[in-house]
């Protein structure tokens, strides 16, 4: 008998279409795996009844040879996306028992294409974090462990529930969001593919806002083709999001088989960081060689403002977050903690409802936006951001895409890094630049390190050129032959 | 620019976050660490650079100025912590 949970999304969709198995069978197998994996804390809410009802509806369509590109495929949803009638928490206590009476455009697109929802996935509170230790509902555990050790490792963040669930074969694919690396970094930590598309490709309507000028949705999947299939469904112009781009969605799956002959790949020298493990450096060189072998021309490029990306991000993102999160006042939805008067009700509601990292970022954001500091901090950061975007534009004069490591380390243990915020922020040093410049970036699992943990390579493309990201990503995937899976211990 | 306990209190006020007195000093240290790290942006030459406003330049869409949604009072109130007769109930705000 096939173990349905071991299938890739593309294999599952093909099997459903050729009636080798039903969506009910496939969905039931995943629900069973979810139940057996609760120790990972990947799901905040399991929705088995909804899943089976959606599976039956999909089976009815498949029986008539109808249905969309994801018909009958069970997936997981990061708990930042509003799904009509399903409790949404954003990983925070402040939303209380919030049940959205509307649907995010991205999840609506997935349901329209036939996807089946298994449940809502754990995450860092309001997507603020790189380890999923900031969830109000407890950390998520990475299914991967170091060789010969049972130390609990983080799955990365903020989309840590999404990556843990896909890596443990609890869902065929999942969706996440990426504001500074929150799809790509956890994908790298769990041996998965994750892509953040160009800013504006995916509608932000119905996605709980963190930093509006940086937030983008994207898929987390087992293969590059699976990620392409998912992203194709998620994208599209949406009049409900004024930053949504009115552009045609290309055939991302077709791009995965494109030849790379003559493509110019840039290697940015500033991504060679002090103290970076030599294995990551070696993997980067290996990746470069794979692309050379595939017919690419390799060029050295310089992105001189790279080192300023994280500090700029830690002005812009908290500033936008402090403004976005002002809506959580305990009046119209969410939890209310009564105080002596209106102001103290606000203050107590927010102090008790938000976790430590969220409060820290609201404070920073409020400070940098406060009277007298706005120009010195926020405007300066937006100017530095323009410089960073300019670096990329200059690079595109001589290359078509960039190859970099995804993260400066493999997954770390729970509690190993969380004491020092800046140390934690450095996780996003290679991913945050693409958010600031609005560019697409994909992470592909490429090797195991000496401890047996996955490492990823990142491809950054020009704006709206996800196709090249997928083409290069698929080539790396074929060359790396990465097929390691975590040992089943949970 | 250095943040002291008094400034932390002011920021917390602006952010509507209750902070206890004994947390003011530790928070000041934390914020100063972060702000110290952010200071390095002052090294960047940004003369004549316009602040970035969007990643991909496009013409914004305009739509007809008309009502596209509404008559969903009960849906909107469904998540409120306190309601009465179709209204939100909030603490007294005007003396």
mmCIF file of N, CA, C and O in Angstrom, chain A residues 37-89:
data_model
loop_
_atom_site.group_PDB
_atom_site.id
_atom_site.type_symbol
_atom_site.label_atom_id
_atom_site.label_comp_id
_atom_site.label_asym_id
_atom_site.label_seq_id
_atom_site.Cartn_x
_atom_site.Cartn_y
_atom_site.Cartn_z
ATOM 1 N N UNK A 37 1.428 13.271 15.463
ATOM 2 C CA UNK A 37 2.597 14.168 15.522
ATOM 3 C C UNK A 37 2.320 15.399 16.373
ATOM 4 O O UNK A 37 2.952 16.440 16.200
ATOM 5 N N UNK A 38 1.371 15.303 17.304
ATOM 6 C CA UNK A 38 1.012 16.493 18.087
ATOM 7 C C UNK A 38 2.173 16.993 18.939
ATOM 8 O O UNK A 38 2.200 18.161 19.328
ATOM 9 N N UNK A 39 3.140 16.121 19.224
ATOM 10 C CA UNK A 39 4.289 16.556 20.025
ATOM 11 C C UNK A 39 5.118 17.619 19.297
ATOM 12 O O UNK A 39 5.900 18.323 19.925
ATOM 13 N N UNK A 40 4.958 17.730 17.971
ATOM 14 C CA UNK A 40 5.690 18.768 17.234
ATOM 15 C C UNK A 40 5.061 20.150 17.441
ATOM 16 O O UNK A 40 5.696 21.170 17.166
ATOM 17 N N UNK A 41 3.792 20.173 17.873
ATOM 18 C CA UNK A 41 3.067 21.429 18.097
ATOM 19 C C UNK A 41 2.982 22.281 16.827
ATOM 20 O O UNK A 41 3.001 23.506 16.886
ATOM 21 N N UNK A 42 2.898 21.602 15.672
ATOM 22 C CA UNK A 42 2.875 22.322 14.394
ATOM 23 C C UNK A 42 1.503 22.934 14.117
ATOM 24 O O UNK A 42 1.411 24.005 13.528
ATOM 25 N N UNK A 43 0.453 22.251 14.513
ATOM 26 C CA UNK A 43 -0.894 22.764 14.250
ATOM 27 C C UNK A 43 -1.456 23.477 15.478
ATOM 28 O O UNK A 43 -1.385 22.958 16.589
ATOM 29 N N UNK A 44 -2.025 24.663 15.268
ATOM 30 C CA UNK A 44 -2.744 25.338 16.341
ATOM 31 C C UNK A 44 -4.195 24.895 16.350
ATOM 32 O O UNK A 44 -4.864 24.924 17.368
ATOM 33 N N UNK A 45 -4.675 24.520 15.178
ATOM 34 C CA UNK A 45 -6.063 24.078 15.059
ATOM 35 C C UNK A 45 -6.137 23.030 13.954
ATOM 36 O O UNK A 45 -5.727 23.283 12.824
ATOM 37 N N UNK A 46 -6.641 21.858 14.312
ATOM 38 C CA UNK A 46 -6.881 20.826 13.301
ATOM 39 C C UNK A 46 -8.344 20.951 12.884
ATOM 40 O O UNK A 46 -9.219 21.126 13.724
ATOM 41 N N UNK A 47 -8.600 20.845 11.607
ATOM 42 C CA UNK A 47 -9.982 20.968 11.126
ATOM 43 C C UNK A 47 -10.382 19.700 10.356
ATOM 44 O O UNK A 47 -10.649 19.763 9.148
ATOM 45 N N UNK A 48 -10.418 18.553 11.047
ATOM 46 C CA UNK A 48 -10.659 17.287 10.337
ATOM 47 C C UNK A 48 -12.018 17.212 9.644
ATOM 48 O O UNK A 48 -12.101 16.677 8.528
ATOM 49 N N UNK A 49 -13.064 17.764 10.282
ATOM 50 C CA UNK A 49 -14.380 17.670 9.643
ATOM 51 C C UNK A 49 -14.434 18.478 8.355
ATOM 52 O O UNK A 49 -14.931 18.011 7.330
ATOM 53 N N UNK A 50 -13.881 19.670 8.451
ATOM 54 C CA UNK A 50 -13.825 20.526 7.249
ATOM 55 C C UNK A 50 -12.994 19.837 6.167
ATOM 56 O O UNK A 50 -13.365 19.826 4.986
ATOM 57 N N UNK A 51 -11.882 19.237 6.581
ATOM 58 C CA UNK A 51 -10.991 18.578 5.624
ATOM 59 C C UNK A 51 -11.724 17.445 4.894
ATOM 60 O O UNK A 51 -11.671 17.354 3.660
ATOM 61 N N UNK A 52 -12.427 16.622 5.649
ATOM 62 C CA UNK A 52 -13.104 15.478 5.014
ATOM 63 C C UNK A 52 -14.265 15.947 4.134
ATOM 64 O O UNK A 52 -14.500 15.385 3.058
ATOM 65 N N UNK A 53 -14.950 17.011 4.563
ATOM 66 C CA UNK A 53 -16.032 17.545 3.722
ATOM 67 C C UNK A 53 -15.457 18.095 2.417
ATOM 68 O O UNK A 53 -16.018 17.883 1.334
ATOM 69 N N UNK A 54 -14.340 18.811 2.521
ATOM 70 C CA UNK A 54 -13.708 19.354 1.307
ATOM 71 C C UNK A 54 -13.198 18.212 0.429
ATOM 72 O O UNK A 54 -13.265 18.274 -0.803
ATOM 73 N N UNK A 55 -12.682 17.158 1.069
ATOM 74 C CA UNK A 55 -12.169 16.000 0.316
ATOM 75 C C UNK A 55 -13.312 15.318 -0.452
ATOM 76 O O UNK A 55 -13.160 14.968 -1.627
ATOM 77 N N UNK A 56 -14.454 15.162 0.214
ATOM 78 C CA UNK A 56 -15.597 14.535 -0.461
ATOM 79 C C UNK A 56 -16.069 15.379 -1.647
ATOM 80 O O UNK A 56 -16.394 14.844 -2.713
ATOM 81 N N UNK A 57 -16.093 16.675 -1.450
ATOM 82 C CA UNK A 57 -16.490 17.565 -2.550
ATOM 83 C C UNK A 57 -15.509 17.431 -3.713
ATOM 84 O O UNK A 57 -15.906 17.434 -4.887
ATOM 85 N N UNK A 58 -14.216 17.320 -3.361
ATOM 86 C CA UNK A 58 -13.204 17.164 -4.409
ATOM 87 C C UNK A 58 -13.374 15.828 -5.128
ATOM 88 O O UNK A 58 -13.284 15.750 -6.362
ATOM 89 N N UNK A 59 -13.646 14.777 -4.353
ATOM 90 C CA UNK A 59 -13.842 13.458 -4.980
ATOM 91 C C UNK A 59 -15.016 13.477 -5.961
ATOM 92 O O UNK A 59 -14.955 12.849 -7.018
ATOM 93 N N UNK A 60 -16.080 14.208 -5.601
ATOM 94 C CA UNK A 60 -17.238 14.291 -6.499
ATOM 95 C C UNK A 60 -16.837 14.941 -7.818
ATOM 96 O O UNK A 60 -17.265 14.512 -8.892
ATOM 97 N N UNK A 61 -15.998 15.969 -7.722
ATOM 98 C CA UNK A 61 -15.538 16.632 -8.952
ATOM 99 C C UNK A 61 -14.604 15.734 -9.746
ATOM 100 O O UNK A 61 -14.708 15.618 -10.973
ATOM 101 N N UNK A 62 -13.677 15.089 -9.036
ATOM 102 C CA UNK A 62 -12.697 14.221 -9.714
ATOM 103 C C UNK A 62 -13.398 13.063 -10.412
ATOM 104 O O UNK A 62 -12.968 12.623 -11.488
ATOM 105 N N UNK A 63 -14.492 12.556 -9.825
ATOM 106 C CA UNK A 63 -15.229 11.445 -10.432
ATOM 107 C C UNK A 63 -15.769 11.840 -11.807
ATOM 108 O O UNK A 63 -15.896 10.993 -12.694
ATOM 109 N N UNK A 64 -16.061 13.147 -11.930
ATOM 110 C CA UNK A 64 -16.566 13.644 -13.219
ATOM 111 C C UNK A 64 -15.424 14.221 -14.071
ATOM 112 O O UNK A 64 -15.679 14.938 -15.047
ATOM 113 N N UNK A 65 -14.194 13.894 -13.668
ATOM 114 C CA UNK A 65 -12.996 14.436 -14.334
ATOM 115 C C UNK A 65 -13.027 15.965 -14.399
ATOM 116 O O UNK A 65 -12.646 16.576 -15.395
ATOM 117 N N UNK A 66 -13.511 16.568 -13.310
ATOM 118 C CA UNK A 66 -13.507 18.026 -13.201
ATOM 119 C C UNK A 66 -12.558 18.434 -12.074
ATOM 120 O O UNK A 66 -11.940 17.579 -11.447
ATOM 121 N N UNK A 67 -12.520 19.730 -11.818
ATOM 122 C CA UNK A 67 -11.737 20.212 -10.682
ATOM 123 C C UNK A 67 -10.517 20.995 -11.099
ATOM 124 O O UNK A 67 -10.102 20.981 -12.255
ATOM 125 N N UNK A 68 -9.920 21.681 -10.086
ATOM 126 C CA UNK A 68 -8.800 22.581 -10.339
ATOM 127 C C UNK A 68 -7.448 21.903 -10.236
ATOM 128 O O UNK A 68 -7.369 20.676 -10.038
ATOM 129 N N UNK A 69 -6.401 22.703 -10.339
ATOM 130 C CA UNK A 69 -5.035 22.169 -10.391
ATOM 131 C C UNK A 69 -4.590 21.543 -9.070
ATOM 132 O O UNK A 69 -3.588 20.830 -9.025
ATOM 133 N N UNK A 70 -5.319 21.831 -7.976
ATOM 134 C CA UNK A 70 -4.954 21.234 -6.684
ATOM 135 C C UNK A 70 -6.091 20.360 -6.160
ATOM 136 O O UNK A 70 -6.153 20.055 -4.965
ATOM 137 N N UNK A 71 -6.990 19.949 -7.050
ATOM 138 C CA UNK A 71 -8.215 19.275 -6.615
ATOM 139 C C UNK A 71 -7.908 18.085 -5.707
ATOM 140 O O UNK A 71 -7.214 17.150 -6.087
ATOM 141 N N UNK A 72 -8.423 18.173 -4.476
ATOM 142 C CA UNK A 72 -8.328 17.057 -3.533
ATOM 143 C C UNK A 72 -7.038 16.977 -2.738
ATOM 144 O O UNK A 72 -6.860 16.048 -1.955
ATOM 145 N N UNK A 73 -6.134 17.951 -2.901
ATOM 146 C CA UNK A 73 -4.825 17.884 -2.227
ATOM 147 C C UNK A 73 -4.874 18.548 -0.853
ATOM 148 O O UNK A 73 -5.152 19.748 -0.746
ATOM 149 N N UNK A 74 -4.605 17.817 0.232
ATOM 150 C CA UNK A 74 -4.655 18.399 1.578
ATOM 151 C C UNK A 74 -3.414 19.232 1.923
ATOM 152 O O UNK A 74 -2.286 18.747 1.800
ATOM 153 N N UNK A 75 -3.660 20.463 2.365
ATOM 154 C CA UNK A 75 -2.562 21.381 2.689
ATOM 155 C C UNK A 75 -2.817 22.050 4.044
ATOM 156 O O UNK A 75 -3.912 21.987 4.575
ATOM 157 N N UNK A 76 -1.779 22.700 4.567
ATOM 158 C CA UNK A 76 -1.883 23.417 5.835
ATOM 159 C C UNK A 76 -1.774 24.915 5.612
ATOM 160 O O UNK A 76 -1.120 25.370 4.671
ATOM 161 N N UNK A 77 -2.398 25.677 6.508
ATOM 162 C CA UNK A 77 -2.466 27.136 6.370
ATOM 163 C C UNK A 77 -1.859 27.792 7.602
ATOM 164 O O UNK A 77 -2.295 27.547 8.733
ATOM 165 N N UNK A 78 -0.852 28.627 7.384
ATOM 166 C CA UNK A 78 -0.286 29.401 8.495
ATOM 167 C C UNK A 78 -1.402 30.203 9.152
ATOM 168 O O UNK A 78 -2.241 30.784 8.453
ATOM 169 N N UNK A 79 -1.406 30.258 10.464
ATOM 170 C CA UNK A 79 -2.515 30.896 11.170
ATOM 171 C C UNK A 79 -2.486 32.420 11.110
ATOM 172 O O UNK A 79 -2.959 33.103 12.006
ATOM 173 N N UNK A 80 -1.907 32.947 10.037
ATOM 174 C CA UNK A 80 -1.937 34.387 9.793
ATOM 175 C C UNK A 80 -2.988 34.708 8.728
ATOM 176 O O UNK A 80 -3.355 35.857 8.536
ATOM 177 N N UNK A 81 -3.435 33.657 8.021
ATOM 178 C CA UNK A 81 -4.418 33.837 6.943
ATOM 179 C C UNK A 81 -5.825 33.645 7.519
ATOM 180 O O UNK A 81 -6.092 32.647 8.190
ATOM 181 N N UNK A 82 -6.697 34.580 7.236
ATOM 182 C CA UNK A 82 -8.081 34.434 7.658
ATOM 183 C C UNK A 82 -8.796 33.450 6.744
ATOM 184 O O UNK A 82 -8.736 33.565 5.517
ATOM 185 N N UNK A 83 -9.418 32.477 7.357
ATOM 186 C CA UNK A 83 -10.261 31.529 6.630
ATOM 187 C C UNK A 83 -11.657 31.697 7.215
ATOM 188 O O UNK A 83 -11.830 31.615 8.440
ATOM 189 N N UNK A 84 -12.614 31.945 6.351
ATOM 190 C CA UNK A 84 -13.982 32.244 6.781
ATOM 191 C C UNK A 84 -14.517 31.199 7.759
ATOM 192 O O UNK A 84 -14.550 30.009 7.450
ATOM 193 N N UNK A 85 -14.889 31.664 8.958
ATOM 194 C CA UNK A 85 -15.516 30.764 9.928
ATOM 195 C C UNK A 85 -14.551 29.909 10.727
ATOM 196 O O UNK A 85 -14.980 29.077 11.519
ATOM 197 N N UNK A 86 -13.248 30.092 10.519
ATOM 198 C CA UNK A 86 -12.258 29.281 11.241
ATOM 199 C C UNK A 86 -11.419 30.207 12.135
ATOM 200 O O UNK A 86 -10.855 31.196 11.664
ATOM 201 N N UNK A 87 -11.335 29.867 13.417
ATOM 202 C CA UNK A 87 -10.585 30.672 14.383
ATOM 203 C C UNK A 87 -9.176 31.014 13.869
ATOM 204 O O UNK A 87 -8.481 30.131 13.359
ATOM 205 N N UNK A 88 -8.810 32.273 14.010
ATOM 206 C CA UNK A 88 -7.500 32.750 13.562
ATOM 207 C C UNK A 88 -6.827 33.466 14.731
ATOM 208 O O UNK A 88 -7.453 34.323 15.364
ATOM 209 N N UNK A 89 -5.571 33.110 15.012
ATOM 210 C CA UNK A 89 -4.901 33.699 16.177
ATOM 211 C C UNK A 89 -3.665 34.540 15.851
ATOM 212 O O UNK A 89 -3.222 35.318 16.692
#
